[in-house]
């Protein structure tokens, strides 16, 4: 019998890649979709899976809609990927971020506890919880120190997941994922902002790229690799928490260099530092230790940063070329 999965955030970057992976594995895939005034399913169309998913209208802030989706979909597995996921916006919308990224997790866990206690649960936790890092390489035992309303909200989501596992025996796992990117990444995130700008500048459609703190360092991987780790977590007998990362950290500056070199340009000729893109409190460096995911899940990242950036720039060259 095929399994059923419910994905919140199915229209996002990770939701689209995960939906594709689960469909390839023979799952019946359901997606929670929030009501919006314009189309949000473009990523699902890009991956050719839009018509293969059953959609449930709902919002993580609305407990009734979450309960209804869980009762109707009857999922074996729930992947909670829905979130206000842009760190920068979390200072402008701190309460929405807390409700959706924090309380929204409890809405799901309560629905599972009351109506579907055998359902396995994945929570999309984040390396942003490490924030002001307390160890050079962050793993599952590193203390947290979030630096944004987003990080604080996600920390609540992480601990309520651990708490419901320990309190009620739910199969609830928290994946502490470091930054992961793809051609489907939102344009507001720095890798995609850079790949899009490199393509536009190359094609004569833009003249400069305005960025904030280019000395910040991130551990960047490919989203297509990371959704595999999410699935693996829910296939384990015991629920647990896992860091998913590449173990390599790179500055925004060097990532720009890779993108611009790919189109034969020097980033220094185009990047302008603009104070509006600096954050009230910065996470200067993130570097994950994925040893536990490697040992227990048999998961390793397959895509290097240079391959990932090339993939993103090539996709943006094709897209911008058609505009
Ligand atoms: P994303 O592209 O921004 O997607 C977020 C998804 O959440 C979208 O489908 C969005 O729907 C949905 N959403 C937003 N508010 C909602 C609400 N109130 N109710 C229901 N759904 C809502 O994010 P992503 O990069 O795929 O990330 C997936 C998850 O992993 C997020 O929880 C993120 O915080 C977490 N995470 C991401 C990374 C990373 O590097 N990508 C790393 C660690 C953790 P619309 O399309 O309608 O806006
Ligand atoms: O691409 P970013 O906006 O991603 P950030 O803040 O690391 O968050 C992403 O990864 C988290 C995992 O660690 C996720 F939880 C979260 O949902 C999201 O997916 O910024 C990366 C770095 C930051 O240090 C930022 O200050 O790039 C720096 N940066 C420099 N100039 C910029 C810019 N970031 C953006 N978005 N735009 C700039 O112009």
CSV table of C-alpha atoms and ligand atoms in Angstrom, one decimal:
chain,number,residue,atom,x,y,z
A,1,UNK,CA,0.0,0.0,0.0
A,2,UNK,CA,1.3,3.4,-0.9
A,3,UNK,CA,1.9,5.9,1.9
A,4,UNK,CA,0.2,9.3,2.2
A,5,UNK,CA,2.2,12.5,3.0
A,6,UNK,CA,0.9,15.9,3.9
A,7,UNK,CA,3.3,18.8,3.1
A,8,UNK,CA,2.8,22.2,4.5
A,9,UNK,CA,4.7,24.9,2.5
A,10,UNK,CA,4.3,22.7,-0.6
A,11,UNK,CA,4.5,25.8,-2.8
A,12,UNK,CA,7.9,26.8,-1.4
A,13,UNK,CA,11.4,25.7,-2.6
A,14,UNK,CA,11.7,22.7,-0.4
A,15,UNK,CA,8.0,21.8,-0.7
A,16,UNK,CA,8.3,21.4,-4.4
A,17,UNK,CA,11.5,19.3,-4.3
A,18,UNK,CA,10.0,17.1,-1.5
A,19,UNK,CA,6.7,16.6,-3.3
A,20,UNK,CA,8.6,15.5,-6.4
A,21,UNK,CA,10.8,13.1,-4.3
A,22,UNK,CA,7.7,11.6,-2.6
A,23,UNK,CA,5.8,11.2,-5.8
A,24,UNK,CA,8.8,9.3,-7.3
A,25,UNK,CA,8.7,7.0,-4.3
A,26,UNK,CA,5.0,6.3,-5.0
A,27,UNK,CA,3.4,8.4,-2.2
A,28,UNK,CA,0.0,9.9,-2.4
A,29,UNK,CA,1.0,13.6,-1.8
A,30,UNK,CA,-1.2,16.2,-0.2
A,31,UNK,CA,-0.3,19.8,0.2
A,32,UNK,CA,-1.5,22.6,2.5
A,33,UNK,CA,-1.9,25.8,0.5
A,34,UNK,CA,-2.5,29.2,2.1
A,35,UNK,CA,-5.0,31.5,0.4
A,36,UNK,CA,-3.2,34.1,-1.7
A,37,UNK,CA,-4.4,36.7,-4.2
A,38,UNK,CA,-2.0,35.5,-6.9
A,39,UNK,CA,-0.7,32.2,-8.2
A,40,UNK,CA,1.9,30.4,-5.9
A,41,UNK,CA,2.2,27.1,-7.7
A,42,UNK,CA,5.0,28.0,-10.2
A,43,UNK,CA,7.6,25.9,-8.6
A,44,UNK,CA,5.4,22.8,-8.7
A,45,UNK,CA,4.8,23.5,-12.4
A,46,UNK,CA,8.6,23.9,-13.0
A,47,UNK,CA,9.1,20.4,-11.6
A,48,UNK,CA,6.1,19.0,-13.5
A,49,UNK,CA,4.2,17.8,-10.4
A,50,UNK,CA,1.4,20.4,-10.0
A,51,UNK,CA,-1.4,18.1,-11.2
A,52,UNK,CA,-0.3,15.1,-9.0
A,53,UNK,CA,-0.9,16.7,-5.6
A,54,UNK,CA,-4.2,16.9,-3.6
A,55,UNK,CA,-4.5,20.4,-2.2
A,56,UNK,CA,-6.0,21.5,1.1
A,57,UNK,CA,-6.6,25.2,1.7
A,58,UNK,CA,-5.3,26.2,5.1
A,59,UNK,CA,-3.0,28.5,7.1
A,60,UNK,CA,-0.6,27.5,9.9
A,61,UNK,CA,-2.0,30.4,12.0
A,62,UNK,CA,-5.5,28.8,11.8
A,63,UNK,CA,-5.8,25.7,14.0
A,64,UNK,CA,-9.2,24.8,12.5
A,65,UNK,CA,-7.8,24.6,9.0
A,66,UNK,CA,-4.9,22.5,10.2
A,67,UNK,CA,-7.1,20.0,12.0
A,68,UNK,CA,-9.3,19.7,8.9
A,69,UNK,CA,-6.4,19.1,6.6
A,70,UNK,CA,-5.0,16.4,8.9
A,71,UNK,CA,-8.4,14.7,9.3
A,72,UNK,CA,-9.1,14.8,5.5
A,73,UNK,CA,-5.7,13.8,4.2
A,74,UNK,CA,-5.2,11.0,6.8
A,75,UNK,CA,-1.4,11.2,6.3
A,76,UNK,CA,1.2,8.6,7.4
A,77,UNK,CA,3.7,11.4,7.4
A,78,UNK,CA,3.5,15.2,7.8
A,79,UNK,CA,6.3,17.5,6.7
A,80,UNK,CA,6.0,20.9,8.2
A,81,UNK,CA,7.8,23.2,5.8
A,82,UNK,CA,5.4,26.1,5.9
A,83,UNK,CA,6.9,29.3,7.4
A,84,UNK,CA,7.6,33.0,7.0
A,85,UNK,CA,11.1,31.9,6.1
A,86,UNK,CA,12.9,35.2,5.2
A,87,UNK,CA,15.1,36.3,8.2
A,88,UNK,CA,15.1,39.9,7.0
A,89,UNK,CA,11.3,40.2,7.1
A,90,UNK,CA,11.1,38.8,10.6
A,91,UNK,CA,12.1,42.1,12.1
A,92,UNK,CA,9.3,43.8,10.1
A,93,UNK,CA,6.7,41.1,10.9
A,94,UNK,CA,7.8,39.6,14.2
A,95,UNK,CA,4.3,38.6,15.4
A,96,UNK,CA,3.3,36.9,12.2
A,97,UNK,CA,6.6,35.1,12.2
A,98,UNK,CA,6.1,33.9,15.8
A,99,UNK,CA,2.6,32.7,15.1
A,100,UNK,CA,3.2,31.0,11.8
A,101,UNK,CA,6.7,29.6,12.5
A,102,UNK,CA,6.2,28.9,16.2
A,103,UNK,CA,2.5,28.4,17.2
A,104,UNK,CA,1.8,26.9,13.8
A,105,UNK,CA,3.9,23.9,14.8
A,106,UNK,CA,1.8,23.4,17.9
A,107,UNK,CA,-1.3,23.5,15.8
A,108,UNK,CA,0.0,20.6,13.8
A,109,UNK,CA,1.3,18.6,16.8
A,110,UNK,CA,-2.0,19.0,18.6
A,111,UNK,CA,-3.9,17.8,15.5
A,112,UNK,CA,-1.7,14.8,15.4
A,113,UNK,CA,-2.0,14.2,19.1
A,114,UNK,CA,-5.8,14.4,19.0
A,115,UNK,CA,-6.7,12.8,15.7
A,116,UNK,CA,-3.8,10.9,14.2
A,117,UNK,CA,-1.2,9.9,16.9
A,118,UNK,CA,0.5,7.3,14.6
A,119,UNK,CA,1.4,10.0,12.0
A,120,UNK,CA,5.1,10.7,11.8
A,121,UNK,CA,6.1,14.4,11.9
A,122,UNK,CA,9.0,16.4,10.4
A,123,UNK,CA,9.7,19.9,11.7
A,124,UNK,CA,11.8,22.2,9.4
A,125,UNK,CA,14.2,23.6,12.0
A,126,UNK,CA,17.1,25.8,11.1
A,127,UNK,CA,20.7,26.6,11.6
A,128,UNK,CA,19.5,30.2,12.4
A,129,UNK,CA,18.8,28.8,15.9
A,130,UNK,CA,22.6,28.7,16.4
A,131,UNK,CA,22.8,32.4,15.6
A,132,UNK,CA,25.7,33.8,17.6
A,133,UNK,CA,27.5,30.5,17.4
A,134,UNK,CA,28.7,28.7,20.6
A,135,UNK,CA,30.9,26.2,18.8
A,136,UNK,CA,33.1,26.5,15.7
A,137,UNK,CA,31.2,23.6,14.0
A,138,UNK,CA,27.5,23.3,15.1
A,139,UNK,CA,26.0,19.9,15.8
A,140,UNK,CA,22.9,18.6,17.6
A,141,UNK,CA,24.6,19.3,21.0
A,142,UNK,CA,25.6,22.9,20.3
A,143,UNK,CA,23.7,25.4,22.5
A,144,UNK,CA,21.3,27.7,20.6
A,145,UNK,CA,21.6,31.6,20.5
A,146,UNK,CA,19.1,32.9,17.9
A,147,UNK,CA,19.7,36.4,16.5
A,148,UNK,CA,16.4,37.2,14.8
A,149,UNK,CA,12.7,37.0,15.5
A,150,UNK,CA,12.7,34.2,12.9
A,151,UNK,CA,15.4,32.3,14.8
A,152,UNK,CA,13.5,32.8,18.1
A,153,UNK,CA,10.2,31.6,16.6
A,154,UNK,CA,11.9,28.5,15.0
A,155,UNK,CA,13.5,27.7,18.3
A,156,UNK,CA,10.1,27.4,19.9
A,157,UNK,CA,9.0,25.2,17.0
A,158,UNK,CA,12.1,23.0,17.6
A,159,UNK,CA,11.5,22.6,21.3
A,160,UNK,CA,7.7,22.0,21.1
A,161,UNK,CA,8.5,19.2,18.6
A,162,UNK,CA,11.0,17.7,21.1
A,163,UNK,CA,8.5,18.2,23.9
A,164,UNK,CA,5.6,16.5,22.1
A,165,UNK,CA,7.9,13.6,21.3
A,166,UNK,CA,8.9,13.3,24.9
A,167,UNK,CA,5.5,14.1,26.4
A,168,UNK,CA,3.2,12.0,24.2
A,169,UNK,CA,5.5,9.6,22.4
A,170,UNK,CA,4.8,11.1,19.0
A,171,UNK,CA,7.2,10.2,16.2
A,172,UNK,CA,8.3,13.8,15.8
A,173,UNK,CA,11.7,14.7,14.4
A,174,UNK,CA,13.4,18.1,14.0
A,175,UNK,CA,15.8,18.6,11.0
A,176,UNK,CA,18.2,21.4,11.8
A,177,UNK,CA,19.0,22.3,8.2
A,178,UNK,CA,21.7,24.7,7.2
A,179,UNK,CA,21.1,27.0,4.2
A,180,UNK,CA,20.1,25.2,1.0
A,181,UNK,CA,19.5,26.7,-2.3
A,182,UNK,CA,18.4,25.9,-5.9
A,183,UNK,CA,17.1,27.6,-9.1
A,184,UNK,CA,13.7,27.6,-7.3
A,185,UNK,CA,15.0,29.7,-4.4
A,186,UNK,CA,13.1,32.9,-3.7
A,187,UNK,CA,14.7,36.0,-5.2
A,188,UNK,CA,15.0,37.7,-1.8
A,189,UNK,CA,17.6,35.2,-0.6
A,190,UNK,CA,21.2,36.1,-1.3
A,191,UNK,CA,22.3,33.2,-3.5
A,192,UNK,CA,19.4,33.7,-5.9
A,193,UNK,CA,19.7,37.5,-5.8
A,194,UNK,CA,23.3,37.0,-6.9
A,195,UNK,CA,22.6,34.4,-9.6
A,196,UNK,CA,19.8,36.5,-11.0
A,197,UNK,CA,22.0,39.6,-11.0
A,198,UNK,CA,24.9,37.8,-12.7
A,199,UNK,CA,22.6,36.7,-15.4
A,200,UNK,CA,21.0,40.1,-15.9
A,201,UNK,CA,24.3,42.0,-15.9
A,202,UNK,CA,25.7,39.5,-18.4
A,203,UNK,CA,22.7,40.0,-20.7
A,204,UNK,CA,22.8,43.8,-20.3
A,205,UNK,CA,19.6,44.1,-18.3
A,206,UNK,CA,21.1,45.3,-15.0
A,207,UNK,CA,24.2,47.4,-14.2
A,208,UNK,CA,24.9,46.8,-10.5
A,209,UNK,CA,24.1,44.5,-7.6
A,210,UNK,CA,23.4,46.1,-4.2
A,211,UNK,CA,24.2,43.8,-1.2
A,212,UNK,CA,24.6,44.0,2.6
A,213,UNK,CA,27.2,42.1,4.7
A,214,UNK,CA,29.2,40.2,2.1
A,215,UNK,CA,31.6,39.0,4.8
A,216,UNK,CA,28.9,36.8,6.3
A,217,UNK,CA,29.6,33.0,6.0
A,218,UNK,CA,27.1,30.3,5.3
A,219,UNK,CA,27.2,26.5,4.9
A,220,UNK,CA,25.3,26.2,1.6
A,221,UNK,CA,24.0,23.0,0.1
A,222,UNK,CA,21.5,22.0,-2.6
A,223,UNK,CA,17.8,21.8,-1.7
A,224,UNK,CA,17.3,18.7,-3.8
A,225,UNK,CA,19.9,16.8,-1.6
A,226,UNK,CA,18.4,18.1,1.6
A,227,UNK,CA,14.8,16.9,1.1
A,228,UNK,CA,16.2,13.4,0.9
A,229,UNK,CA,17.4,13.8,4.5
A,230,UNK,CA,13.9,14.9,5.6
A,231,UNK,CA,12.4,11.8,4.2
A,232,UNK,CA,15.1,9.6,5.7
A,233,UNK,CA,14.4,11.0,9.2
A,234,UNK,CA,10.8,9.8,9.0
A,235,UNK,CA,11.9,6.3,7.9
A,236,UNK,CA,13.8,5.7,11.1
A,237,UNK,CA,12.3,3.5,13.9
A,238,UNK,CA,13.0,6.3,16.5
A,239,UNK,CA,12.3,9.9,15.9
A,240,UNK,CA,15.3,12.2,16.6
A,241,UNK,CA,17.0,15.5,15.8
A,242,UNK,CA,19.6,15.8,13.0
A,243,UNK,CA,21.9,18.6,11.7
A,244,UNK,CA,21.9,18.6,7.9
A,245,UNK,CA,24.8,20.5,6.3
A,246,UNK,CA,27.8,20.2,4.0
A,247,UNK,CA,30.5,20.9,6.6
A,248,UNK,CA,31.9,23.7,4.4
A,249,UNK,CA,31.4,27.5,4.9
A,250,UNK,CA,31.9,30.2,2.4
A,251,UNK,CA,31.6,34.0,2.5
A,252,UNK,CA,28.8,35.8,0.5
A,253,UNK,CA,31.8,37.5,-1.2
A,254,UNK,CA,33.3,34.2,-2.5
A,255,UNK,CA,29.8,33.0,-3.5
A,256,UNK,CA,29.5,36.2,-5.7
A,257,UNK,CA,32.9,35.5,-7.2
A,258,UNK,CA,31.8,32.0,-8.3
A,259,UNK,CA,28.5,33.3,-9.8
A,260,UNK,CA,30.2,36.2,-11.7
A,261,UNK,CA,33.2,34.2,-12.9
A,262,UNK,CA,30.7,31.7,-14.4
A,263,UNK,CA,29.5,34.4,-16.8
A,264,UNK,CA,33.1,35.7,-17.3
A,265,UNK,CA,32.7,38.8,-15.1
A,266,UNK,CA,34.5,40.2,-12.0
A,267,UNK,CA,32.0,40.7,-9.2
A,268,UNK,CA,34.0,43.6,-7.8
A,269,UNK,CA,33.1,45.7,-10.9
A,270,UNK,CA,29.3,45.4,-10.1
A,271,UNK,CA,28.7,44.9,-6.3
A,272,UNK,CA,27.8,48.0,-4.3
A,273,UNK,CA,27.5,47.7,-0.6
A,274,UNK,CA,24.2,49.2,0.6
A,275,UNK,CA,23.4,49.7,4.3
A,276,UNK,CA,19.7,48.9,3.7
A,277,UNK,CA,20.6,45.2,3.3
A,278,UNK,CA,22.4,45.0,6.7
A,279,UNK,CA,20.4,43.3,9.5
A,280,UNK,CA,19.7,44.7,13.0
A,281,UNK,CA,21.6,41.6,14.3
A,282,UNK,CA,23.7,39.5,12.0
A,283,UNK,CA,24.6,35.8,12.0
A,284,UNK,CA,28.2,36.2,11.0
A,285,UNK,CA,29.1,32.5,10.4
A,286,UNK,CA,27.4,29.1,10.2
A,287,UNK,CA,29.2,25.8,9.7
A,288,UNK,CA,27.5,22.6,10.3
A,289,UNK,CA,28.7,19.1,11.4
A,290,UNK,CA,26.5,16.6,9.6
A,291,UNK,CA,28.2,13.6,11.2
A,292,UNK,CA,25.1,12.2,12.9
A,293,UNK,CA,23.0,12.4,9.7
A,294,UNK,CA,25.9,10.6,7.9
A,295,UNK,CA,26.2,7.8,10.5
A,296,UNK,CA,22.5,7.2,11.3
A,297,UNK,CA,20.7,8.2,8.1
A,298,UNK,CA,23.4,7.3,5.6
A,299,UNK,CA,22.9,10.8,4.2
A,300,UNK,CA,25.7,12.8,2.5
A,301,UNK,CA,25.5,16.0,0.5
A,302,UNK,CA,26.1,15.3,-3.2
A,303,UNK,CA,26.3,18.8,-4.7
A,304,UNK,CA,29.2,21.2,-4.3
A,305,UNK,CA,28.7,25.0,-3.9
A,306,UNK,CA,30.3,25.7,-7.3
A,307,UNK,CA,28.0,23.2,-9.1
A,308,UNK,CA,25.0,24.6,-7.3
A,309,UNK,CA,25.9,28.2,-8.2
A,310,UNK,CA,26.5,27.2,-11.8
A,311,UNK,CA,23.1,25.5,-11.9
A,312,UNK,CA,21.4,28.6,-10.5
A,313,UNK,CA,23.2,31.0,-12.9
A,314,UNK,CA,22.4,28.8,-15.9
A,315,UNK,CA,18.7,28.7,-15.0
A,316,UNK,CA,18.6,32.5,-14.5
A,317,UNK,CA,20.4,33.0,-17.9
A,318,UNK,CA,17.7,30.9,-19.6
A,319,UNK,CA,14.9,32.7,-17.7
A,320,UNK,CA,16.2,36.2,-18.2
A,321,UNK,CA,17.0,35.5,-21.8
A,322,UNK,CA,13.3,34.7,-22.5
A,323,UNK,CA,12.0,37.9,-20.8
B,1,LIG,P1,10.0,29.1,1.2
B,1,LIG,O1,10.4,28.8,-0.2
B,1,LIG,O2,9.9,30.5,1.7
B,1,LIG,O3,8.6,28.4,1.4
B,1,LIG,C1,7.8,28.7,2.5
B,1,LIG,C2,6.4,28.0,2.3
B,1,LIG,O4,5.6,28.3,3.5
B,1,LIG,C3,5.6,28.5,1.1
B,1,LIG,O5,4.9,27.4,0.5
B,1,LIG,C4,4.6,29.5,1.7
B,1,LIG,O6,3.4,29.6,1.0
B,1,LIG,C5,4.3,28.7,3.0
B,1,LIG,N1,3.7,29.6,4.0
B,1,LIG,C6,4.1,30.8,4.4
B,1,LIG,N2,3.2,31.2,5.4
B,1,LIG,C7,2.3,30.3,5.6
B,1,LIG,C8,1.2,30.2,6.4
B,1,LIG,N3,0.8,31.2,7.3
B,1,LIG,N4,0.4,29.0,6.4
B,1,LIG,C9,0.8,28.1,5.5
B,1,LIG,N5,1.8,28.1,4.7
B,1,LIG,C10,2.6,29.2,4.7
B,1,LIG,O7,10.9,28.3,2.2
B,1,LIG,P2,11.9,27.0,2.0
B,1,LIG,O8,13.2,27.6,1.6
B,1,LIG,O9,11.2,26.1,1.1
B,1,LIG,O10,12.0,26.4,3.4
B,1,LIG,C11,11.1,25.4,3.9
B,1,LIG,C12,11.1,25.4,5.4
B,1,LIG,O11,12.4,25.1,5.8
B,1,LIG,C13,10.8,26.7,6.1
B,1,LIG,O12,10.1,26.3,7.3
B,1,LIG,C14,12.1,27.3,6.4
B,1,LIG,O13,12.0,28.2,7.5
B,1,LIG,C15,12.9,26.1,6.7
B,1,LIG,N6,14.4,26.2,6.5
B,1,LIG,C16,14.8,26.6,5.2
B,1,LIG,C17,16.2,26.6,5.0
B,1,LIG,C18,16.7,27.0,3.7
B,1,LIG,O14,17.9,27.3,3.6
B,1,LIG,N7,15.9,27.0,2.6
B,1,LIG,C19,17.1,26.2,6.0
B,1,LIG,C20,16.6,25.8,7.2
B,1,LIG,C21,15.2,25.8,7.5
B,1,LIG,P3,3.3,30.7,-0.2
B,1,LIG,O15,3.9,30.1,-1.4
B,1,LIG,O16,1.8,30.9,-0.3
B,1,LIG,O17,4.0,31.9,0.3
B,2,LIG,O1,20.2,34.3,1.9
B,2,LIG,P1,19.9,34.9,3.2
B,2,LIG,O2,18.8,35.8,3.3
B,2,LIG,O3,19.7,33.6,4.2
B,2,LIG,P2,19.7,33.5,5.8
B,2,LIG,O4,19.4,34.7,6.5
B,2,LIG,O5,21.0,32.7,6.1
B,2,LIG,O6,18.4,32.5,6.0
B,2,LIG,C1,18.2,31.4,5.2
B,2,LIG,O7,18.9,30.3,5.8
B,2,LIG,C2,18.4,29.9,7.1
B,2,LIG,C3,19.2,28.7,7.5
B,2,LIG,O8,20.4,29.1,8.1
B,2,LIG,C4,16.9,29.5,6.9
B,2,LIG,F1,16.4,29.1,8.1
B,2,LIG,C5,16.1,30.7,6.5
B,2,LIG,O9,14.8,30.3,6.3
B,2,LIG,C6,16.7,31.1,5.1
B,2,LIG,O10,16.4,30.1,4.2
B,2,LIG,O11,21.2,35.6,3.8
B,2,LIG,C7,22.5,34.9,3.9
B,2,LIG,C8,23.5,35.9,4.4
B,2,LIG,C9,23.1,36.7,5.6
B,2,LIG,O12,24.3,36.8,6.4
B,2,LIG,C10,22.8,38.1,5.0
B,2,LIG,O13,23.1,39.2,5.9
B,2,LIG,O14,23.7,36.8,3.3
B,2,LIG,C11,23.8,38.1,3.9
B,2,LIG,N1,23.5,39.1,2.8
B,2,LIG,C12,24.3,40.1,2.4
B,2,LIG,N2,23.7,40.9,1.5
B,2,LIG,C13,22.3,39.3,2.2
B,2,LIG,C14,22.4,40.3,1.4
B,2,LIG,N3,21.2,38.5,2.3
B,2,LIG,C15,20.1,38.9,1.6
B,2,LIG,N4,19.0,38.2,1.6
B,2,LIG,N5,20.2,40.0,0.7
B,2,LIG,C16,21.3,40.8,0.6
B,2,LIG,O15,21.4,41.7,-0.2
